[in-house]
Coordinates of C-alpha atoms in Angstrom, one line a residue:
M1 CA 128.3 70.8 135.0
I2 CA 126.5 68.4 137.9
D3 CA 125.3 71.6 140.1
R4 CA 124.1 74.0 137.3
L5 CA 121.9 71.1 135.7
Q6 CA 120.2 70.9 139.4
E7 CA 120.6 74.8 140.0
F8 CA 118.8 75.0 136.2
I9 CA 116.4 72.4 137.4
R10 CA 114.9 73.9 140.7
K11 CA 114.7 77.6 138.6
E12 CA 113.1 76.5 135.9
N13 CA 110.4 73.8 138.5
I14 CA 110.8 71.4 135.1
F15 CA 111.3 67.9 137.8
T16 CA 111.3 67.6 141.4
P17 CA 113.4 64.8 143.5
G18 CA 112.6 61.8 143.0
D19 CA 110.4 62.3 139.5
G20 CA 111.1 58.9 137.4
L21 CA 112.1 60.4 134.2
L22 CA 112.4 59.0 130.5
L23 CA 115.5 60.7 128.8
A24 CA 115.2 60.0 125.6
V25 CA 118.8 58.8 124.5
S26 CA 119.8 59.2 120.1
G27 CA 123.1 58.5 121.1
G28 CA 124.4 61.8 120.2
L29 CA 127.1 63.9 121.7
D30 CA 123.7 65.5 123.8
S31 CA 122.0 62.9 124.9
S32 CA 124.6 60.9 126.3
V33 CA 125.8 63.4 128.2
L34 CA 122.5 64.5 130.0
C35 CA 122.0 60.3 130.6
H36 CA 125.4 60.8 132.6
L37 CA 124.6 63.6 134.0
L38 CA 121.1 62.6 135.5
I39 CA 122.1 59.6 136.5
K40 CA 125.7 61.2 138.7
A41 CA 122.8 63.3 140.0
G42 CA 120.6 60.2 141.4
W43 CA 117.7 60.7 139.3
K44 CA 115.5 57.4 138.1
V45 CA 116.2 56.9 134.5
E46 CA 114.2 55.3 132.4
I47 CA 116.1 55.1 128.7
A48 CA 113.7 55.8 125.6
H49 CA 115.8 55.1 122.1
C50 CA 113.7 56.0 118.2
N51 CA 115.2 53.9 115.5
F52 CA 113.6 55.9 112.1
R53 CA 115.3 53.6 110.1
L54 CA 116.6 56.1 107.4
R55 CA 120.4 55.3 107.8
G56 CA 120.8 52.1 107.4
E57 CA 123.7 50.0 109.4
E58 CA 124.5 53.2 110.9
S59 CA 120.7 53.4 112.4
N60 CA 121.7 50.4 114.2
R61 CA 125.0 50.7 114.9
D62 CA 123.3 54.1 117.6
E63 CA 120.6 51.8 118.8
A64 CA 123.5 49.0 119.2
F65 CA 125.3 52.3 121.6
V66 CA 122.4 52.8 123.2
R67 CA 121.5 49.6 124.7
S68 CA 125.2 49.4 125.8
L69 CA 124.5 53.1 127.7
G70 CA 121.2 51.0 129.1
E71 CA 124.1 48.1 130.7
R72 CA 126.3 50.6 131.9
Y73 CA 124.0 52.6 133.9
Q74 CA 122.2 49.4 135.0
A75 CA 119.1 51.4 133.2
P76 CA 115.5 50.0 131.8
V77 CA 116.2 50.5 128.2
H78 CA 112.8 51.0 125.7
I79 CA 113.7 50.2 122.0
T80 CA 111.0 51.3 118.9
A81 CA 111.4 51.0 115.8
F82 CA 109.5 53.2 112.2
D83 CA 109.3 53.4 108.6
T84 CA 109.9 56.8 109.1
A85 CA 109.7 57.6 105.5
A86 CA 106.6 55.6 104.4
Y87 CA 104.5 57.4 107.6
A88 CA 106.4 61.3 106.0
E89 CA 104.9 59.6 102.8
Q90 CA 101.1 58.4 103.5
H91 CA 100.9 61.8 105.8
K92 CA 102.2 64.1 103.2
L93 CA 105.0 65.6 105.8
S94 CA 108.8 65.6 105.4
T95 CA 110.7 63.2 106.4
Q96 CA 112.1 66.3 109.6
V97 CA 108.3 66.9 110.5
A98 CA 107.5 62.6 110.3
A99 CA 110.3 61.8 112.4
R100 CA 109.4 64.5 115.3
E101 CA 105.4 63.2 114.8
L102 CA 106.0 60.2 115.6
R103 CA 108.7 60.1 118.4
Y104 CA 106.7 62.4 120.4
A105 CA 103.8 60.6 120.3
W106 CA 105.2 57.5 121.0
L107 CA 107.4 59.2 124.3
E108 CA 104.8 59.9 126.2
Q109 CA 102.5 57.1 125.7
L110 CA 105.6 55.7 126.5
R111 CA 105.8 57.7 130.0
A112 CA 101.7 57.5 130.8
E113 CA 102.3 54.0 130.5
R114 CA 105.5 53.7 132.4
G115 CA 104.1 56.0 135.1
L116 CA 107.4 58.7 135.5
A117 CA 107.3 62.5 136.1
A118 CA 107.8 63.8 132.4
V119 CA 110.0 63.4 128.8
V120 CA 113.9 64.6 128.7
T121 CA 115.3 66.0 125.8
A122 CA 119.3 67.0 125.6
H123 CA 118.2 70.1 123.5
H124 CA 120.9 72.9 125.2
M125 CA 121.7 76.1 124.7
Q126 CA 123.0 76.8 121.1
D127 CA 119.6 74.8 119.9
N128 CA 117.8 77.3 121.2
V129 CA 119.8 80.5 119.9
E130 CA 119.0 78.3 116.7
T131 CA 115.6 78.1 117.2
L132 CA 115.0 81.7 117.8
W133 CA 117.2 82.3 114.3
M134 CA 114.9 80.4 112.6
N135 CA 111.5 81.9 114.4
L136 CA 113.0 85.9 113.4
S137 CA 113.7 84.6 110.1
K138 CA 110.0 82.8 109.8
G139 CA 108.3 85.7 110.9
T140 CA 107.2 85.3 114.6
G141 CA 105.2 86.8 117.6
M142 CA 106.1 87.3 121.2
A143 CA 105.8 83.4 121.4
G144 CA 108.7 82.6 118.8
L145 CA 111.1 84.8 120.8
H146 CA 111.5 82.7 124.1
G147 CA 112.5 79.6 121.5
I148 CA 112.2 76.3 123.0
L149 CA 110.6 76.3 126.5
P150 CA 112.4 74.2 129.3
L151 CA 109.2 73.1 130.7
Q152 CA 105.8 72.3 127.3
G153 CA 103.7 69.5 128.7
R154 CA 105.2 67.1 129.3
I155 CA 108.6 67.8 128.3
A156 CA 111.6 68.4 130.0
R157 CA 114.7 69.7 129.0
P158 CA 116.5 70.7 131.6
L159 CA 120.0 71.1 129.6
L160 CA 119.9 74.2 127.9
F161 CA 122.0 76.0 130.2
A162 CA 125.1 75.0 128.7
T163 CA 126.8 75.5 125.3
R164 CA 127.1 72.6 122.8
E165 CA 131.0 73.8 123.5
E166 CA 130.7 72.5 127.3
I167 CA 129.0 69.7 126.7
A168 CA 131.6 68.7 124.9
A169 CA 134.6 69.5 127.2
Y170 CA 132.8 67.6 129.8
A171 CA 132.8 64.2 127.1
A172 CA 135.6 64.7 127.3
A173 CA 136.9 64.6 131.2
E174 CA 134.3 62.1 131.9
E175 CA 135.6 60.3 129.1
L176 CA 131.7 59.7 127.4
G177 CA 131.9 57.8 124.4
Y178 CA 128.9 58.5 122.0
V179 CA 128.1 58.0 118.8
E180 CA 128.2 60.6 115.6
D181 CA 125.1 61.2 113.6
S182 CA 125.6 61.7 109.9
S183 CA 122.9 63.8 108.7
N184 CA 124.1 66.3 111.3
I185 CA 126.5 67.6 108.7
T186 CA 124.6 67.2 106.0
D187 CA 122.6 71.0 105.0
K188 CA 119.4 68.8 104.1
Y189 CA 117.6 70.2 107.4
T190 CA 117.2 73.5 107.9
R191 CA 118.5 73.6 111.3
N192 CA 121.8 72.3 110.1
Y193 CA 122.0 75.1 107.5
F194 CA 121.6 77.3 110.4
R195 CA 124.2 75.7 112.9
H196 CA 126.7 75.8 109.4
H197 CA 126.7 79.1 107.5
I198 CA 124.5 81.5 109.3
L199 CA 125.8 81.4 112.9
P200 CA 129.9 80.5 112.4
P201 CA 130.0 84.1 111.2
L202 CA 128.0 85.4 113.0
R203 CA 130.5 84.5 115.8
E204 CA 133.7 85.9 113.9
I205 CA 132.1 89.2 114.4
Y206 CA 130.3 88.4 118.1
P207 CA 132.2 85.4 120.2
D208 CA 130.3 85.5 122.2
V209 CA 126.7 85.2 120.0
V210 CA 124.8 81.9 121.4
K211 CA 125.8 83.0 125.5
Q212 CA 124.1 86.5 125.1
T213 CA 121.3 84.9 122.7
G214 CA 120.7 82.7 125.1
A215 CA 121.0 85.3 127.9
S216 CA 118.7 87.7 125.7
I217 CA 116.1 84.6 125.4
G218 CA 115.6 84.6 129.1
R219 CA 114.5 88.4 128.8
F220 CA 112.4 87.5 126.0
R221 CA 110.4 85.0 128.3
E222 CA 110.2 87.6 131.1
A223 CA 108.9 90.4 128.3
E224 CA 106.4 87.6 127.5
E225 CA 104.9 87.3 130.5
L226 CA 104.2 91.1 130.8
Y227 CA 102.8 90.9 127.6
Q228 CA 100.9 88.5 128.2
Q229 CA 99.7 90.0 131.6
A230 CA 98.6 93.2 130.0
L231 CA 96.9 91.4 126.7
D232 CA 94.9 89.8 130.1
V233 CA 93.6 93.2 131.2
H234 CA 93.0 93.6 127.6
K235 CA 91.0 90.0 127.5
K236 CA 88.6 90.8 130.5
K237 CA 87.6 94.2 129.2
L238 CA 86.9 93.1 125.5
L239 CA 85.8 90.2 125.4
V240 CA 82.6 88.6 126.6
Q241 CA 81.1 84.9 126.6
K242 CA 77.4 84.7 125.7
G243 CA 77.2 80.4 125.6
Q244 CA 79.4 79.1 122.4
E245 CA 79.7 83.4 121.5
F246 CA 82.1 86.0 122.1
F247 CA 80.6 89.7 121.8
I248 CA 83.6 92.5 121.6
P249 CA 81.8 96.3 122.6
L250 CA 83.0 98.2 119.4
I251 CA 84.2 101.1 121.0
R252 CA 86.1 99.5 123.5
F253 CA 88.3 98.2 121.3
S254 CA 88.2 100.9 118.4
Q255 CA 90.0 102.9 121.7
A256 CA 92.2 99.1 122.7
R257 CA 95.7 100.6 121.5
P258 CA 98.5 99.0 120.1
L259 CA 94.8 97.8 117.7
A260 CA 96.1 95.5 115.5
T261 CA 98.5 93.7 118.1
I262 CA 95.3 93.3 120.4
A263 CA 92.7 92.6 117.9
Y264 CA 95.2 89.3 116.7
E265 CA 95.8 88.0 119.7
L266 CA 92.4 88.1 121.1
L267 CA 91.3 86.9 118.3
K268 CA 93.7 84.2 117.8
P269 CA 92.0 81.9 119.4
F270 CA 89.4 81.8 116.8
N271 CA 91.7 80.2 114.1
C272 CA 91.9 84.0 112.9
S273 CA 95.0 85.1 111.0
P274 CA 96.6 87.5 111.0
A275 CA 96.1 89.5 108.1
Q276 CA 91.8 88.8 109.0
A277 CA 92.2 90.8 112.7
L278 CA 93.8 93.7 110.2
Q279 CA 90.3 93.2 108.2
V280 CA 88.3 92.4 111.3
T281 CA 89.9 96.2 112.4
A282 CA 89.2 97.6 108.8
L283 CA 85.3 96.3 110.1
L284 CA 84.8 99.0 112.3
D285 CA 84.5 101.3 109.4
A286 CA 81.7 98.8 108.0
E287 CA 78.4 98.5 108.0
P288 CA 76.5 96.2 110.1
G289 CA 76.7 92.8 109.1
R290 CA 79.9 93.1 107.6
Y291 CA 82.4 89.5 108.5
I292 CA 85.4 87.7 108.2
S293 CA 85.0 84.2 108.3
T294 CA 88.3 81.6 109.9
G295 CA 87.0 78.6 109.0
T296 CA 85.7 77.5 112.0
H297 CA 84.4 80.9 113.5
S298 CA 82.1 84.0 111.4
I299 CA 82.7 87.4 113.5
V300 CA 80.1 89.8 112.5
R301 CA 80.0 93.6 112.4
D302 CA 77.0 94.2 114.3
R303 CA 75.7 97.1 115.6
K304 CA 77.4 98.1 118.9
W305 CA 79.1 94.1 119.0
F306 CA 81.4 91.9 116.7
I307 CA 80.3 89.0 117.1
I308 CA 82.2 85.7 117.1
T309 CA 80.3 82.4 116.7
P310 CA 80.9 78.9 115.7
L311 CA 80.6 77.4 112.7
N312 CA 78.3 74.7 112.5
T313 CA 77.5 74.6 116.3
A314 CA 72.9 73.9 117.2
E315 CA 74.7 77.1 120.2
A316 CA 75.3 80.0 117.4
S317 CA 72.2 82.3 117.5
Y318 CA 74.3 84.2 114.4
F319 CA 74.0 82.7 110.8
I320 CA 75.1 84.7 107.7
I321 CA 73.6 84.2 104.9
E322 CA 75.1 85.1 101.0
E323 CA 73.3 86.4 98.1
D324 CA 74.1 83.2 95.9
Q325 CA 72.4 81.1 99.2
P326 CA 69.9 78.2 98.5
V327 CA 69.6 77.1 102.0
L328 CA 70.5 77.5 105.1
Q329 CA 69.8 74.3 107.5
L330 CA 70.0 75.1 111.5
P331 CA 69.0 71.8 113.7
G332 CA 65.7 71.1 113.4
L333 CA 64.5 74.7 110.9
Q334 CA 65.6 75.2 107.8
F335 CA 65.6 78.5 105.3
T336 CA 65.2 78.8 101.7
F337 CA 66.1 81.6 99.5
R338 CA 64.6 81.4 96.2
E339 CA 64.1 83.8 93.3
A340 CA 60.8 84.7 91.0
A341 CA 59.2 87.4 88.7
N342 CA 56.9 89.5 90.2
N343 CA 54.0 87.7 89.0
A344 CA 50.6 86.5 91.4
H345 CA 52.2 82.9 91.8
A346 CA 55.5 85.0 93.6
I347 CA 53.3 86.5 96.5
S348 CA 52.4 83.5 99.1
A349 CA 49.7 84.4 102.3
D350 CA 51.4 81.7 104.0
P351 CA 53.5 83.6 107.5
L352 CA 56.2 80.8 106.9
V353 CA 56.5 82.5 103.7
A354 CA 58.2 86.1 102.9
C355 CA 57.9 87.8 99.8
I356 CA 60.9 90.3 99.7
D357 CA 61.3 93.3 96.8
K358 CA 65.4 92.2 96.2
A359 CA 66.6 95.4 95.2
A360 CA 65.6 96.5 98.8
L361 CA 68.1 94.5 100.1
Q362 CA 71.6 95.0 101.5
Y363 CA 73.5 91.4 101.9
P364 CA 74.9 89.7 102.9
L365 CA 72.2 89.4 105.0
M366 CA 71.6 88.1 108.9
L367 CA 70.1 86.2 110.4
R368 CA 69.3 86.2 114.2
K369 CA 67.5 85.7 117.5
W370 CA 65.9 88.5 118.2
K371 CA 66.9 91.2 121.2
Q372 CA 64.5 93.6 123.3
G373 CA 65.5 96.6 121.5
D374 CA 64.6 95.6 118.1
Y375 CA 62.4 97.5 116.1
F376 CA 60.4 97.2 113.0
Y377 CA 58.1 98.9 110.5
P378 CA 54.7 96.2 110.8
L379 CA 53.6 95.2 106.8
G380 CA 50.6 97.5 106.5
M381 CA 52.0 100.1 108.7
V382 CA 53.7 103.9 108.3
R383 CA 55.0 103.6 112.1
K384 CA 58.0 101.3 113.9
K385 CA 56.5 99.2 116.1
K386 CA 59.6 97.5 118.9
L387 CA 59.3 94.1 118.8
S388 CA 58.7 93.4 123.0
R389 CA 55.1 95.2 121.3
F390 CA 54.4 93.3 118.9
F391 CA 54.7 89.8 120.5
I392 CA 52.6 90.9 123.3
D393 CA 49.7 92.1 120.8
Q394 CA 50.4 88.7 118.6
K395 CA 49.2 86.7 121.8
L396 CA 52.5 84.7 121.5
P397 CA 53.4 82.6 125.2
L398 CA 56.9 83.4 126.4
P399 CA 58.6 79.6 125.5
Q400 CA 57.8 81.1 122.3
K401 CA 58.8 83.4 122.2
E402 CA 62.4 82.9 123.3
K403 CA 62.8 80.9 120.0
V404 CA 61.5 84.1 117.4
W405 CA 64.2 84.9 114.7
V406 CA 64.6 87.7 112.7
L407 CA 66.5 88.6 109.2
E408 CA 67.9 91.7 109.0
S409 CA 69.8 93.0 105.7
G410 CA 72.2 96.0 107.6
K411 CA 70.3 98.2 110.4
K412 CA 66.7 96.8 109.2
I413 CA 64.1 94.2 110.2
V414 CA 63.5 92.8 106.8
W415 CA 61.1 89.6 108.7
V416 CA 60.1 88.5 112.1
A417 CA 60.4 84.7 110.7
G418 CA 56.8 83.3 110.8
M419 CA 55.2 86.4 111.2
R420 CA 55.2 89.6 109.8
I421 CA 57.4 90.9 107.3
D422 CA 58.2 94.9 107.1
N423 CA 56.8 97.4 105.3
R424 CA 59.9 99.0 103.7
F425 CA 61.1 95.5 101.9
R426 CA 57.5 94.7 100.4
V427 CA 56.7 94.3 97.3
T428 CA 55.0 96.2 94.8
E429 CA 54.0 97.0 91.1
K430 CA 57.8 98.9 91.2
T431 CA 59.3 95.4 91.9
R432 CA 60.8 93.4 89.1
Q433 CA 62.0 90.6 92.2
V434 CA 61.3 88.6 94.6
L435 CA 62.7 87.1 97.3
R436 CA 60.4 84.0 98.0
I437 CA 61.7 82.8 101.8
T438 CA 60.4 79.7 103.1
M439 CA 60.8 78.7 106.5
T440 CA 59.8 75.0 107.4
Q441 CA 60.0 73.9 110.9
E442 CA 60.9 69.9 111.9
A443 CA 57.8 68.4 113.6
V444 CA 59.1 67.5 117.5

């Protein structure tokens, strides 16, 4: 068993000779065996134990047993206790999730303080198989198929090669003591239900289901590597970063296959759910200006691009304006939107105020920085003019040109903000409702 452990550690490169290890020991069969194996194999081990205060005297018994392991192996022992129930209630978590959060936060803090290479846990092959079946039952992507990783950050799991039966046989052969956690025999936790009711019937049909599924997990991990390599190729082709914003070319995106999977993986870093990724692909057939909000980003369909913009950031250069939105606040700049009846009081000659025929607008509107190639029909003109030419005519200095915003409705520029509205959106005698937009600049 020691040789297999050493081989697994080398193969997975989870830690190297000479590394100090912080071993999480509950006192149960798995962690007691791993403690014995690592120390017998010559690793420098420090023992860490969490008393979650959930099982009364049984919790205290476990703590005392772990202290005795430290004495037996002459290894440093670190003990902490948590009021797990209070933490769970305070943070609105299940007891299981609360215990996991408390445990791993403390273990990492202790590892860093002690200058150790890794936190080591005693997860084994059956734990991994149970995790896979749980992920499949909930629904999972490729990442859920790799189960528990041998190394994740600073957390190492060198016992994943072994079945629970092999671990129990080793404990019996070496006459190792351990304690039993009474919560393991209940079905209170999801993992226990899979352990007691899902895997046993499968074993009746396929006696080697744990080993065979464990081998499949290894193949899934390799398949995931190929999957990531293919995704990296697509990301290089499809995702262009400019400052805080990302751009996806519509034509290339529409040709990518399989589109649904690529869309989700491409947009997942922007907090896009699988359902929202499908909504983004549907925007390929939508008018420019339509968008999806993920909570942290807006994904806007432009004429040639999907534009991914962080919400509430000074770096954003695209903003979406809904029909009922009264104010848009930017750093150093504010736009207010107010409807008014068509009368003399609604119209203003102030260049910082745009009076627009509301019926001509298509919502949502988009406020963005101008770009080369933009054109509009300046108020009073029937021919279009490129903004670059308009700025020359206005003798606009280069520093001011770089700060110009335009308001867009569909594919049309409504207003070159602070300068001129588009003739197609002017107020006429047929206009009923006027949208009065005021731009206010903060003094520098």
